[in-house]
Every structure is written in C-alpha cells, then in structure tokens.
Coordinates of C-alpha atoms (C1' of nucleotides) in Angstrom, one line a residue:
Chain A
M19 CA 0.0 0.0 0.0
R20 CA 3.0 2.2 -0.5
E21 CA 2.4 5.5 -2.4
E22 CA 4.3 5.9 -5.6
A23 CA 7.1 8.3 -4.7
I24 CA 6.8 11.3 -7.0
K25 CA 9.6 13.8 -7.0
A26 CA 8.5 17.3 -6.0
V27 CA 10.2 18.8 -9.0
T28 CA 8.3 16.4 -11.3
A29 CA 5.0 17.0 -9.6
I30 CA 5.3 20.8 -9.9
G31 CA 6.2 20.5 -13.5
Q32 CA 3.2 18.4 -14.2
V33 CA 0.8 20.8 -12.6
L34 CA 2.1 23.7 -14.5
Q35 CA 2.2 21.7 -17.7
E36 CA -1.4 20.8 -17.3
Q37 CA -2.4 24.4 -16.8
I38 CA -0.6 25.3 -19.9
D39 CA -2.1 22.5 -21.9
H40 CA -5.6 23.5 -20.9
G41 CA -5.0 27.1 -21.8
L42 CA -5.4 28.4 -18.3
L43 CA -1.9 29.8 -18.8
A44 CA -2.0 31.3 -22.3
P45 CA 1.1 31.6 -24.5
G46 CA 3.0 34.7 -23.7
S47 CA 1.3 35.2 -20.3
K48 CA 3.4 35.7 -17.2
L49 CA 3.7 33.1 -14.4
P50 CA 3.5 34.3 -10.8
A51 CA 6.7 35.2 -9.1
E52 CA 9.0 32.4 -8.0
R53 CA 8.5 33.2 -4.3
K54 CA 4.7 33.1 -4.8
L55 CA 4.9 29.8 -6.6
S56 CA 7.2 28.2 -4.1
E57 CA 4.8 29.2 -1.4
L58 CA 1.9 27.9 -3.5
F59 CA 3.6 24.5 -3.9
G60 CA 4.9 24.5 -0.3
T61 CA 8.5 24.1 -1.2
T62 CA 11.8 26.0 -1.4
R63 CA 12.6 28.5 -4.1
I64 CA 15.5 26.3 -5.2
T65 CA 13.3 23.3 -5.8
L66 CA 10.6 25.4 -7.5
R67 CA 13.3 26.9 -9.6
E68 CA 14.5 23.5 -10.7
A69 CA 11.0 22.6 -11.9
L70 CA 10.9 25.8 -13.9
L71 CA 14.3 25.1 -15.4
Q72 CA 13.1 21.7 -16.5
L73 CA 10.0 23.2 -18.2
E74 CA 12.3 25.7 -19.8
S75 CA 14.5 22.9 -21.3
Q76 CA 11.3 21.3 -22.6
G77 CA 10.5 24.6 -24.3
Q78 CA 7.2 25.1 -22.4
I79 CA 8.2 28.3 -20.6
Y80 CA 10.9 30.9 -21.0
R81 CA 12.2 33.8 -18.9
E82 CA 13.2 37.3 -19.5
E83 CA 16.1 38.5 -17.4
R84 CA 14.8 39.7 -14.0
R85 CA 11.3 40.2 -15.5
G86 CA 9.8 36.9 -14.9
W87 CA 8.7 33.6 -16.5
F88 CA 6.4 33.4 -19.4
V89 CA 4.6 30.7 -21.3
S90 CA 6.3 29.9 -24.6
P91 CA 4.4 30.7 -27.8
P92 CA 4.2 28.0 -30.5
R93 CA 7.4 27.3 -32.4
L94 CA 8.1 28.8 -35.8
A95 CA 8.4 26.2 -38.6
Y96 CA 11.7 26.7 -40.2
N97 CA 12.0 24.8 -43.5
L98 CA 15.5 24.7 -44.8
M99 CA 14.4 23.7 -48.3
Q100 CA 12.3 26.7 -49.1
R101 CA 14.5 29.7 -49.6
S102 CA 12.4 32.1 -47.6
H103 CA 13.9 34.8 -45.5
F104 CA 13.0 35.6 -41.9
H105 CA 10.3 38.3 -42.6
A106 CA 8.6 36.3 -45.3
M107 CA 8.7 33.1 -43.2
V108 CA 7.3 34.7 -40.1
S109 CA 4.6 36.6 -41.9
A110 CA 3.5 33.6 -43.8
Q111 CA 2.8 31.9 -40.5
G112 CA 0.5 34.7 -39.4
R113 CA 3.0 36.3 -37.0
V114 CA 4.7 39.6 -36.8
P115 CA 8.5 39.8 -37.5
S116 CA 10.8 42.7 -36.6
T117 CA 14.5 43.3 -36.8
E118 CA 17.0 45.5 -35.0
V119 CA 20.5 46.2 -36.2
I120 CA 23.0 45.9 -33.4
S121 CA 26.1 46.7 -35.3
A122 CA 27.4 46.8 -38.9
R123 CA 30.9 47.5 -39.9
L124 CA 34.0 46.4 -41.9
Q125 CA 36.4 44.5 -39.7
P126 CA 39.2 42.0 -39.7
A127 CA 37.9 38.5 -40.2
S128 CA 38.3 35.9 -37.5
A129 CA 40.0 32.7 -38.3
A130 CA 36.7 30.8 -38.4
V131 CA 35.1 33.3 -40.8
C132 CA 38.2 33.2 -43.0
A133 CA 37.7 29.4 -43.2
W134 CA 34.0 29.6 -44.0
L135 CA 34.3 32.2 -46.6
Q136 CA 37.6 30.7 -47.9
L137 CA 39.4 34.1 -47.5
P138 CA 43.1 34.5 -47.1
A139 CA 44.5 35.4 -43.7
L140 CA 43.9 38.9 -42.3
S141 CA 41.1 39.6 -44.8
S142 CA 38.4 42.2 -44.1
V143 CA 34.8 41.2 -43.9
I144 CA 31.6 43.1 -43.4
Q145 CA 30.0 42.0 -40.1
I146 CA 26.3 42.7 -39.5
C147 CA 24.8 41.8 -36.1
R148 CA 21.1 41.8 -35.8
S149 CA 18.5 40.6 -33.3
R150 CA 15.0 39.5 -34.5
R151 CA 11.7 39.2 -32.9
I152 CA 8.5 37.3 -33.5
D153 CA 5.4 39.0 -32.1
G154 CA 7.7 41.2 -30.1
R155 CA 9.6 38.4 -28.5
L156 CA 13.4 38.2 -29.0
V157 CA 14.1 34.8 -30.6
L158 CA 17.1 35.1 -32.8
Y159 CA 20.5 36.7 -32.9
V160 CA 22.3 36.6 -36.2
E161 CA 25.9 37.5 -37.1
H162 CA 26.2 38.0 -40.8
Y163 CA 29.6 38.0 -42.6
L164 CA 29.8 39.2 -46.2
N165 CA 32.6 39.1 -48.6
P166 CA 33.2 42.8 -49.2
K167 CA 34.2 42.2 -52.8
Y168 CA 30.6 41.5 -53.8
F169 CA 28.9 44.2 -51.7
P170 CA 30.3 47.6 -52.3
G171 CA 28.5 50.3 -50.3
I172 CA 26.0 47.9 -48.6
L173 CA 26.5 49.5 -45.2
E174 CA 24.8 52.7 -46.6
F175 CA 21.5 50.8 -46.9
D176 CA 18.9 50.4 -44.2
L177 CA 19.8 47.0 -42.8
N178 CA 16.7 46.5 -40.8
Q179 CA 15.1 45.1 -43.9
S180 CA 15.7 41.7 -45.4
I181 CA 19.3 41.3 -46.6
T182 CA 18.1 38.7 -49.1
E183 CA 16.0 41.4 -50.8
L184 CA 18.8 43.9 -50.7
Y185 CA 21.0 41.4 -52.6
A186 CA 18.3 40.9 -55.3
R187 CA 17.4 44.5 -55.7
H188 CA 20.8 46.2 -55.6
Y189 CA 23.4 43.5 -56.4
D190 CA 21.5 41.2 -58.7
L191 CA 22.5 38.3 -56.4
Q192 CA 20.4 35.3 -55.4
Y193 CA 21.2 32.4 -53.2
G194 CA 22.2 29.2 -54.9
R195 CA 23.7 26.4 -53.0
V196 CA 23.5 26.6 -49.2
R197 CA 25.2 24.5 -46.5
F198 CA 23.7 24.3 -43.1
E199 CA 25.3 23.2 -39.8
I200 CA 23.0 22.7 -36.9
V201 CA 24.4 22.4 -33.4
P202 CA 22.4 22.2 -30.2
T203 CA 24.4 24.0 -27.6
A204 CA 24.2 26.8 -25.1
L205 CA 23.9 30.4 -26.4
S206 CA 27.1 32.3 -26.7
V207 CA 27.8 35.3 -24.5
E208 CA 26.9 37.8 -27.2
A209 CA 23.8 35.9 -28.2
A210 CA 22.6 35.7 -24.7
A211 CA 23.1 39.4 -24.2
A212 CA 21.4 40.3 -27.4
L213 CA 18.4 38.1 -26.6
K214 CA 18.4 39.3 -23.0
V215 CA 18.6 35.8 -21.6
S216 CA 21.0 34.5 -19.0
V217 CA 24.2 33.1 -20.3
G218 CA 24.2 29.3 -20.6
S219 CA 20.6 29.1 -21.7
P220 CA 20.0 26.3 -24.2
G221 CA 20.0 27.4 -27.8
L222 CA 20.1 26.1 -31.3
Q223 CA 23.0 27.3 -33.4
I224 CA 22.6 27.3 -37.2
A225 CA 25.5 28.2 -39.4
R226 CA 24.7 28.9 -43.1
V227 CA 27.3 29.2 -45.8
N228 CA 25.7 30.7 -48.9
Y229 CA 26.7 30.5 -52.6
D230 CA 25.1 32.7 -55.2
Q231 CA 23.6 31.7 -58.6
H232 CA 27.0 31.7 -60.1
E233 CA 28.4 29.3 -57.4
R234 CA 30.4 32.1 -55.8
L235 CA 30.8 31.9 -52.0
I236 CA 29.3 35.3 -51.1
D237 CA 28.4 35.2 -47.4
C238 CA 27.8 33.2 -44.3
D239 CA 25.7 33.7 -41.2
L240 CA 25.6 32.4 -37.7
E241 CA 22.2 32.2 -36.3
F242 CA 21.5 31.7 -32.5
W243 CA 17.9 30.7 -31.9
R244 CA 16.2 30.4 -28.6
H245 CA 15.9 26.6 -28.4
D246 CA 12.1 26.8 -27.9
A247 CA 11.4 29.2 -30.7
I248 CA 11.7 26.9 -33.7
H249 CA 11.4 23.5 -35.2
V250 CA 13.4 22.7 -38.3
G251 CA 11.9 20.9 -41.3
V252 CA 13.9 19.3 -44.1
D253 CA 12.5 17.5 -47.2
V254 CA 15.0 15.3 -48.9
V255 CA 14.1 14.2 -52.3
Chain B
M119 CA 40.1 50.2 -9.2
R120 CA 37.2 48.0 -8.8
E121 CA 37.7 44.3 -9.6
E122 CA 35.6 42.9 -12.4
A123 CA 32.9 40.9 -10.6
I124 CA 33.1 37.4 -12.0
K125 CA 30.4 35.0 -11.0
A126 CA 31.6 31.9 -9.2
V127 CA 29.6 29.7 -11.6
T128 CA 31.2 31.3 -14.6
A129 CA 34.7 31.1 -13.1
I130 CA 34.4 27.4 -12.3
G131 CA 33.1 26.8 -15.8
Q132 CA 36.1 28.6 -17.4
V133 CA 38.7 26.7 -15.4
L134 CA 37.2 23.3 -16.3
Q135 CA 36.7 24.4 -19.9
E136 CA 40.3 25.4 -20.1
Q137 CA 41.5 22.1 -18.8
I138 CA 39.3 20.3 -21.3
D139 CA 40.6 22.5 -24.2
H140 CA 44.2 21.7 -23.3
G141 CA 43.6 18.0 -23.1
L142 CA 44.3 17.7 -19.4
L143 CA 40.9 16.3 -19.2
A144 CA 40.6 13.9 -22.1
P145 CA 37.3 13.0 -23.9
G146 CA 35.6 10.3 -22.0
S147 CA 37.6 10.8 -18.8
K148 CA 35.8 11.2 -15.5
L149 CA 35.8 14.4 -13.4
P150 CA 36.4 14.2 -9.7
A151 CA 33.3 13.8 -7.5
E152 CA 31.1 16.8 -7.0
R153 CA 32.1 17.1 -3.3
K154 CA 35.7 17.0 -4.2
L155 CA 35.3 19.7 -6.8
S156 CA 33.2 22.0 -4.6
E157 CA 36.0 21.7 -2.0
L158 CA 38.6 22.4 -4.6
F159 CA 36.8 25.5 -5.8
G160 CA 35.9 26.5 -2.3
T161 CA 32.2 26.7 -2.8
T162 CA 28.9 24.8 -2.2
R163 CA 27.9 21.7 -4.0
I164 CA 24.8 23.6 -5.3
T165 CA 27.0 26.3 -6.9
L166 CA 29.5 23.8 -8.2
R167 CA 26.6 21.8 -9.6
E168 CA 25.2 24.8 -11.4
A169 CA 28.6 25.2 -13.2
L170 CA 28.5 21.6 -14.2
L171 CA 25.0 21.9 -15.6
Q172 CA 26.0 24.9 -17.7
L173 CA 28.9 23.0 -19.1
E174 CA 26.5 20.1 -19.8
S175 CA 24.2 22.4 -21.7
Q176 CA 27.1 23.6 -23.7
G177 CA 27.8 20.0 -24.6
Q178 CA 31.3 20.0 -23.0
I179 CA 30.6 17.4 -20.3
Y180 CA 27.9 14.8 -19.6
R181 CA 26.8 12.6 -16.8
E182 CA 25.9 9.0 -16.2
E183 CA 23.2 8.5 -13.6
R184 CA 24.9 8.2 -10.2
R185 CA 28.2 7.3 -11.8
G186 CA 29.7 10.7 -12.3
W187 CA 30.6 13.4 -14.8
F188 CA 32.6 12.8 -17.9
V189 CA 34.2 14.9 -20.7
S190 CA 32.1 14.7 -23.9
P191 CA 33.7 13.0 -26.9
P192 CA 33.5 14.9 -30.3
R193 CA 30.1 15.2 -31.9
L194 CA 29.1 12.9 -34.7
A195 CA 28.5 14.6 -38.0
Y196 CA 25.0 13.7 -39.1
N197 CA 24.5 14.6 -42.7
L198 CA 20.8 14.4 -43.7
M199 CA 21.5 14.4 -47.4
Q200 CA 23.6 11.4 -47.6
R201 CA 21.4 8.4 -47.0
S202 CA 23.7 6.6 -44.6
H203 CA 22.5 4.5 -41.7
F204 CA 23.8 4.7 -38.2
H205 CA 26.4 1.9 -38.4
A206 CA 27.8 3.1 -41.7
M207 CA 27.9 6.7 -40.6
V208 CA 29.6 6.0 -37.3
S209 CA 32.1 3.6 -38.8
A210 CA 33.0 6.1 -41.5
Q211 CA 34.0 8.5 -38.9
G212 CA 36.4 6.1 -37.3
R213 CA 34.2 5.2 -34.3
V214 CA 32.5 2.1 -33.0
P215 CA 28.7 1.8 -33.3
S216 CA 26.5 -0.7 -31.4
T217 CA 22.8 -1.3 -31.1
E218 CA 20.6 -2.9 -28.6
V219 CA 17.0 -3.9 -29.2
I220 CA 14.8 -2.8 -26.3
S221 CA 11.5 -4.1 -27.6
A222 CA 9.9 -5.1 -30.9
R223 CA 6.3 -5.9 -31.4
L224 CA 3.0 -5.4 -33.2
Q225 CA 0.8 -3.0 -31.4
P226 CA -2.0 -0.5 -31.8
A227 CA -0.8 2.7 -33.3
S228 CA -1.0 5.9 -31.3
A229 CA -2.8 8.8 -32.9
A230 CA 0.4 10.6 -33.7
V231 CA 1.8 7.5 -35.5
C232 CA -1.5 7.1 -37.4
A233 CA -1.1 10.6 -38.6
W234 CA 2.5 10.2 -39.7
L235 CA 2.0 7.0 -41.5
Q236 CA -1.4 8.1 -42.8
L237 CA -3.1 5.0 -41.4
P238 CA -6.8 4.7 -40.5
A239 CA -7.8 4.8 -36.8
L240 CA -7.0 1.8 -34.7
S241 CA -4.4 0.4 -37.1
S242 CA -1.7 -1.9 -36.0
V243 CA 1.9 -0.9 -36.4
I244 CA 5.2 -2.6 -35.8
Q245 CA 7.1 -0.8 -33.1
I246 CA 10.8 -1.3 -32.7
C247 CA 12.6 0.5 -29.8
R248 CA 16.4 0.5 -29.8
S249 CA 19.2 2.2 -28.1
R250 CA 22.5 2.9 -29.9
R251 CA 26.0 3.6 -28.8
I252 CA 29.1 5.3 -30.2
D253 CA 32.4 4.0 -28.7
G254 CA 30.3 2.4 -25.9
R255 CA 28.5 5.6 -24.9
L256 CA 24.7 5.6 -25.1
V257 CA 23.8 8.5 -27.5
L258 CA 20.6 7.7 -29.2
Y259 CA 17.2 6.2 -28.5
V260 CA 15.0 5.4 -31.5
E261 CA 11.4 4.4 -31.8
H262 CA 10.8 2.9 -35.2
Y263 CA 7.2 2.5 -36.6
L264 CA 6.7 0.3 -39.6
N265 CA 3.6 -0.1 -41.7
P266 CA 3.1 -3.9 -41.2
K267 CA 1.6 -4.2 -44.7
Y268 CA 5.1 -3.9 -46.2
F269 CA 7.1 -6.0 -43.8
P270 CA 5.7 -9.4 -43.2
G271 CA 7.7 -11.5 -40.8
I272 CA 10.3 -8.8 -40.1
L273 CA 10.1 -9.4 -36.3
E274 CA 11.8 -12.8 -37.0
F275 CA 15.0 -11.2 -38.1
D276 CA 17.9 -10.0 -35.9
L277 CA 17.0 -6.4 -35.3
N278 CA 20.4 -5.5 -33.8
Q279 CA 21.6 -4.9 -37.3
S280 CA 20.8 -2.0 -39.6
I281 CA 17.1 -2.0 -40.6
T282 CA 18.0 -0.1 -43.8
E283 CA 20.0 -3.1 -44.9
L284 CA 17.2 -5.5 -43.9
Y285 CA 14.9 -3.6 -46.1
A286 CA 17.2 -3.8 -49.1
R287 CA 18.1 -7.5 -48.6
H288 CA 14.8 -9.0 -47.8
Y289 CA 12.1 -6.7 -49.0
D290 CA 13.7 -5.0 -52.0
L291 CA 12.9 -1.6 -50.5
Q292 CA 15.0 1.5 -50.5
Y293 CA 14.4 4.8 -49.0
G294 CA 13.2 7.5 -51.5
R295 CA 11.9 10.8 -50.3
V296 CA 12.4 11.6 -46.6
R297 CA 11.0 14.3 -44.4
F298 CA 12.8 15.4 -41.3
E299 CA 11.5 17.4 -38.3
I300 CA 14.1 18.6 -35.9
V301 CA 13.0 19.9 -32.5
P302 CA 15.4 20.9 -29.7
T303 CA 13.7 19.8 -26.5
A304 CA 14.2 17.8 -23.3
L305 CA 14.4 14.0 -23.6
S306 CA 11.2 12.1 -23.1
V307 CA 10.8 9.9 -20.1
E308 CA 11.4 6.7 -22.2
A309 CA 14.4 8.2 -24.0
A310 CA 15.9 9.4 -20.7
A311 CA 15.5 5.9 -19.2
A312 CA 16.9 4.2 -22.2
L313 CA 19.9 6.5 -22.4
K314 CA 20.4 6.3 -18.6
V315 CA 20.3 10.1 -18.1
S316 CA 18.1 12.1 -15.7
V317 CA 14.8 13.1 -17.1
G318 CA 14.7 16.6 -18.4
S319 CA 18.2 16.5 -19.8
P320 CA 18.5 18.5 -23.0
G321 CA 18.1 16.5 -26.2
L322 CA 17.5 16.8 -29.9
Q323 CA 14.5 15.1 -31.3
I324 CA 14.6 14.1 -35.0
A325 CA 11.5 12.7 -36.6
R326 CA 11.8 11.0 -40.0
V327 CA 9.0 10.0 -42.3
N328 CA 10.3 7.7 -45.0
Y329 CA 9.0 6.9 -48.4
D330 CA 10.3 4.1 -50.5
Q331 CA 11.5 4.1 -54.2
H332 CA 7.9 3.8 -55.3
E333 CA 6.7 6.8 -53.2
R334 CA 5.0 4.6 -50.7
L335 CA 5.0 5.8 -47.1
I336 CA 6.6 2.8 -45.5
D337 CA 7.8 3.8 -42.0
C338 CA 8.8 6.6 -39.7
D339 CA 11.1 6.9 -36.8
L340 CA 11.5 9.1 -33.8
E341 CA 15.1 9.6 -32.8
F342 CA 16.1 11.1 -29.4
W343 CA 19.7 12.2 -29.4
R344 CA 21.8 13.3 -26.5
H345 CA 22.1 17.0 -27.4
D346 CA 25.9 17.0 -27.3
A347 CA 26.4 13.9 -29.4
I348 CA 25.8 15.3 -32.9
H349 CA 25.9 18.2 -35.2
V350 CA 23.6 18.1 -38.2
G351 CA 24.6 19.0 -41.7
V352 CA 22.4 19.8 -44.6
D353 CA 23.4 20.7 -48.2
V354 CA 20.7 22.4 -50.1
V355 CA 21.3 22.6 -53.8
Chain C
dT133 C1' 4.3 67.3 -20.1
dT134 C1' 8.8 65.8 -19.0
dA135 C1' 12.6 64.4 -16.4
dC136 C1' 14.2 62.4 -12.4
dC137 C1' 14.1 60.0 -8.2
dT138 C1' 12.6 56.5 -4.8
dT139 C1' 10.5 52.4 -3.6
dT140 C1' 9.0 47.8 -4.4
dC141 C1' 9.2 43.6 -6.7
dT142 C1' 11.5 40.5 -9.6
dG143 C1' 14.9 37.0 -10.7
dG144 C1' 20.2 35.9 -10.0
dA145 C1' 23.6 34.1 -7.1
dC146 C1' 25.1 31.9 -3.1
dT147 C1' 25.7 29.5 1.7
dA148 C1' 25.5 25.3 4.7
dG149 C1' 23.9 21.9 5.6
dA150 C1' 20.5 17.1 5.3
dC151 C1' 18.8 12.4 3.7
dC152 C1' 18.2 9.0 0.0
dA153 C1' 19.1 5.6 -3.8
dG154 C1' 21.9 3.3 -6.9
dC155 C1' 26.7 2.0 -8.3
dA156 C1' 31.0 -0.4 -7.7
dC157 C1' 34.2 -2.6 -5.1
dT158 C1' 35.6 -5.9 -1.4
dG159 C1' 35.5 -9.7 1.3
dT160 C1' 33.0 -13.8 2.6
dT161 C1' 30.5 -17.8 1.9
dT162 C1' 29.0 -21.6 -0.9
Chain D
dA273 C1' 35.2 -20.3 -9.2
dA274 C1' 30.8 -18.3 -8.5
dA275 C1' 27.3 -16.3 -5.9
dC276 C1' 26.3 -13.2 -2.3
dA277 C1' 26.2 -9.7 1.3
dG278 C1' 28.2 -5.5 3.0
dT279 C1' 29.8 -1.0 2.7
dG280 C1' 31.5 3.3 1.2
dC281 C1' 31.1 6.6 -2.4
dT282 C1' 28.5 9.0 -6.0
dG283 C1' 25.1 11.8 -7.7
dG284 C1' 19.9 13.1 -6.9
dT285 C1' 16.8 15.7 -4.2
dC286 C1' 15.5 18.9 -0.8
dT287 C1' 15.3 22.5 3.2
dA288 C1' 15.8 27.3 4.9
dG289 C1' 17.5 30.9 4.5
dT290 C1' 20.8 35.6 2.7
dC291 C1' 22.3 39.3 -0.2
dC292 C1' 22.4 41.6 -4.7
dA293 C1' 21.1 44.0 -9.2
dG294 C1' 18.0 45.1 -12.6
dA295 C1' 13.0 46.2 -14.0
dA296 C1' 8.9 48.6 -13.2
dA297 C1' 5.8 51.6 -11.2
dG298 C1' 4.6 55.7 -8.9
dG299 C1' 5.4 60.1 -7.2
dT300 C1' 7.7 64.7 -7.3
dA301 C1' 9.7 68.6 -9.1
dA302 C1' 11.0 71.5 -13.1

DNA sequence: TTACCTTTCTGGACTAGACCAGCACTGTTT
DNA sequence: AAACAGTGCTGGTCTAGTCCAGAAAGGTAA
C-alpha cells in the first residue's frame, strides 16, 4: 500500500504543464513570481526553480532576465528547403516579425570566418549583427559575414530590412547552393546578451554558408535561436 | 580600481573548460566527485553543480546517472543528405557503433503515428525500440514504426543490425523521399530511461518520415539524441 | 508634459547543511 | 570459481534561509 514516490520537481512541472495545456496559462502570459509559486507549492525556491528550469528545457516556458517567467508561444516552422527569409517566413505563419541592427561594420575576419568564406589570412569582412523578434519576443541573434568584394556600399542601406531582398534588388544576387550546420548548444555570451537571456541558456546554433547563382561563395551567417522558438523541417528528395 | 565581478559559476566553468581544451581532461575521462570539486573551488555543492549543468548544456561534459561526470567526446557529423544509416555513418567517422533492441512488437498505433503514416484509426503498427552507442556511450534512442503491410515477418530477423539493410536485402525496399523534423527539446521519459540520463536532460528530437523508391509511405522513426552527441549538416542545392 | 528620483518587486547568485538511492568494489560464503 | 552480502562513495533531491542587481511603477519637481 506504498504510495508511488513522485519527486516534488516532477509534480510541480506536471501541474504547470497541465495548466498550460488546458489554456489556463495562455502563450505569452506571465507566471506568478518564483516566491509566490514556491509558497503555493509548499516548497523551497530552489526546488521550485529546478522545476521551472526543466520546463524551460522542454521549451514550455521561458524567462526574461529579471522580469519573470512566461509561457512559450508556438514554435516557428523553419523549413530549410524553401528559400524564404525571416520576414517572409514569419509573416506567412501569421505572426509579426521585426529586426534591429546591433552593429554593422567592416572589420578583420576571425580565423573561423576566413575558413568559412575561404578568404586569405587577415582579410576584411563586413559583419552585421542583428536581433530579430516574433510577435515582439526576441528569438534570434544573427551574425552575418559578407565578402566585401561583392557588396560595395552595402553599409549605406537600411539594414533593418531583409538582406536577401537587398541582394536581389541592388546587387542582382540570389542564393544558390547553401550549406547548413545545426548544433544544439548553449547560447554564446553575445547571443545571450542580445536576446536578453541568462548566459548558458539552451539554444540552437545554425550556421549557413551561402553561394550565389554563379556558385560564388558570397556570405555566411551564424544564427543563434532560442531553443524553444523553432522546429526545423527538411525535405530530402 | 574595482575588480571585475566574475560570478563563481562562470569562473568554475572557465577553469574546467580550459582544462578540457588543453587536453588535461581527455574526452571520456571522469571528473572528480562533486564534493571534491566543490571543496577544490571553495564553494557549495549547489553552486558547483550549477557550473557543471552549464557545461553540460554547452555539450562539454555529460553525466551518467549516479556514476559521475565525464568529458564529452567529439560530436558525430550527421548529414541528412547522404542516406547513410547509423552503423555506416559512425564507422565512416572512425568510431565504433553498437545497437541494442529494447522491444519489438506489433501493437495498436498511437494517434500521432497514425497521422505520420497516414493510417486509419485503430491500425496496428510494428514498433521497434532500440538504443544505440558510439564507442560504448549511449547517445541515441530510436522508436521505429513500420507499416506492417510492407514488412511481413520482419520481427523474426535479428534487429540489432541495420534496418535499412534488412529492407534492401529481404524486402527489396530502398528509401526514397524523406521528411525530417528537428526539435530541440528535453528528452522524453522513455528516452531518458533508455539513455540512462536524468529526465529533463536537453536533447535533440529528430522525426523522420520515410517513403520508398515507389513513393509509398513505409515507415517513420523518432530519434532522441543526446544533445551533445551530434551536429547536423544539410546541403541544399 | 517631461525628467528624475525613490520604492518595491523580480529573478540571480550563493551559503551550509540534510537524507536517499543506486553503483562499484571488497570480502565472505558456498 | 561463483554467488552473495556488506559498505562506502556517488550523484539526486531537498530544506531554509541571505544578499544583490536590474526592472517597473509611482510620485515629485521642473
């Protein structure tokens, strides 16, 4: 007649999960404060926190630095095969995209970037760092590296818009072959800062190396996604 | 003249990271016990543990339930475009694969599986659950669902070998079109148990829906990878 | 209205312990 | 040699607090 021993952490997670599933806690809504919750569940803040961290790693909830915990919105479907850019992709799924430029400048390329773009040592590259939102929520930090040879004067344009469209309109360039590298890892320090999450949060890193329609290696970018913001689809024919 | 305030958790992580980078802690080797480490760094076990958890989420170290913490081996390159199966892929990268069958039986299909395989309600499917290792380390738990129509008597074969090869040798079937769905999330309860990791560990879920050379939907599988065990590559032409 | 301050509330970081359950090794018994 | 029973060590889980820094809201003065 022994009761099944359920861990407190698991039990708390299940209760919250259920509330979320039944829509009592709507996507985007804020959870009560940690202290309130720990009192509600009759446990310590540390234990309560562990339960929240587990739900976070499942992608059910997320936090904003020192602001609180929120219920995660649905994931964005990111299909690697259809060459859609961020704005088009987000809009097509009935959601509202936005972009902020963090920095844009010509600078010496790091060793890693030289390798990706097959540039000689000590080359210059154009680096564009941007953060992007879906429905107001920061979900993506991108570092873009362009081979300056193909993009004279690009820093003069408004970089809040889609770079893909800039390429087409002003440089007559379109993406051809693309190589993706997807690595599940923690967010880098810069990415965490830009996304306003605590360092060490789980993330999904997607590196793209892009060729144009003439098979020239024109740019690459490093995307850091909140791990709960997307699911990636690939159709292999 | 104020010292830069470095968080203890970060500092501990950096020290361990450095030791790993310089090969003083080799891949696969065991870290000292948590109590030892917390004494070494002059901090609490809770704080020390937080540092370890961060390194885990970065994929630098991993743990085996109640056995200890270990340095992560290099990630396996998983290229979605080259139709290689687990054994071939692992061997090609100079490492040693192995497979264990956990269960294999005909059973009623869940709603999700019916949807994936486009089966009518209350259909039967063949479910094969297996765990797989690289160099002895558990890295992958797979649930395989086959449409029984195409695979009479498959449960009689030795399922420790590659199923892809079974298909080719005995059923004259080859994979054609494939659809992948990649979701970064925590490991499911079954996956965590099979991989002997604590529930809620970060993982990468890859669902595949497979068609054969005649465009028939033959099977699907649900892969649960340790998040630090792979990086995924995709070449889009 | 606007700019600035203060207060309150939030999560972030940390201390100092406790008890439990499973693993691995060791020594004994069969 | 093989099976078994201890036993110590390991991570897993949890308690009960403290102090700090940033975010937000509200009030006050220009």
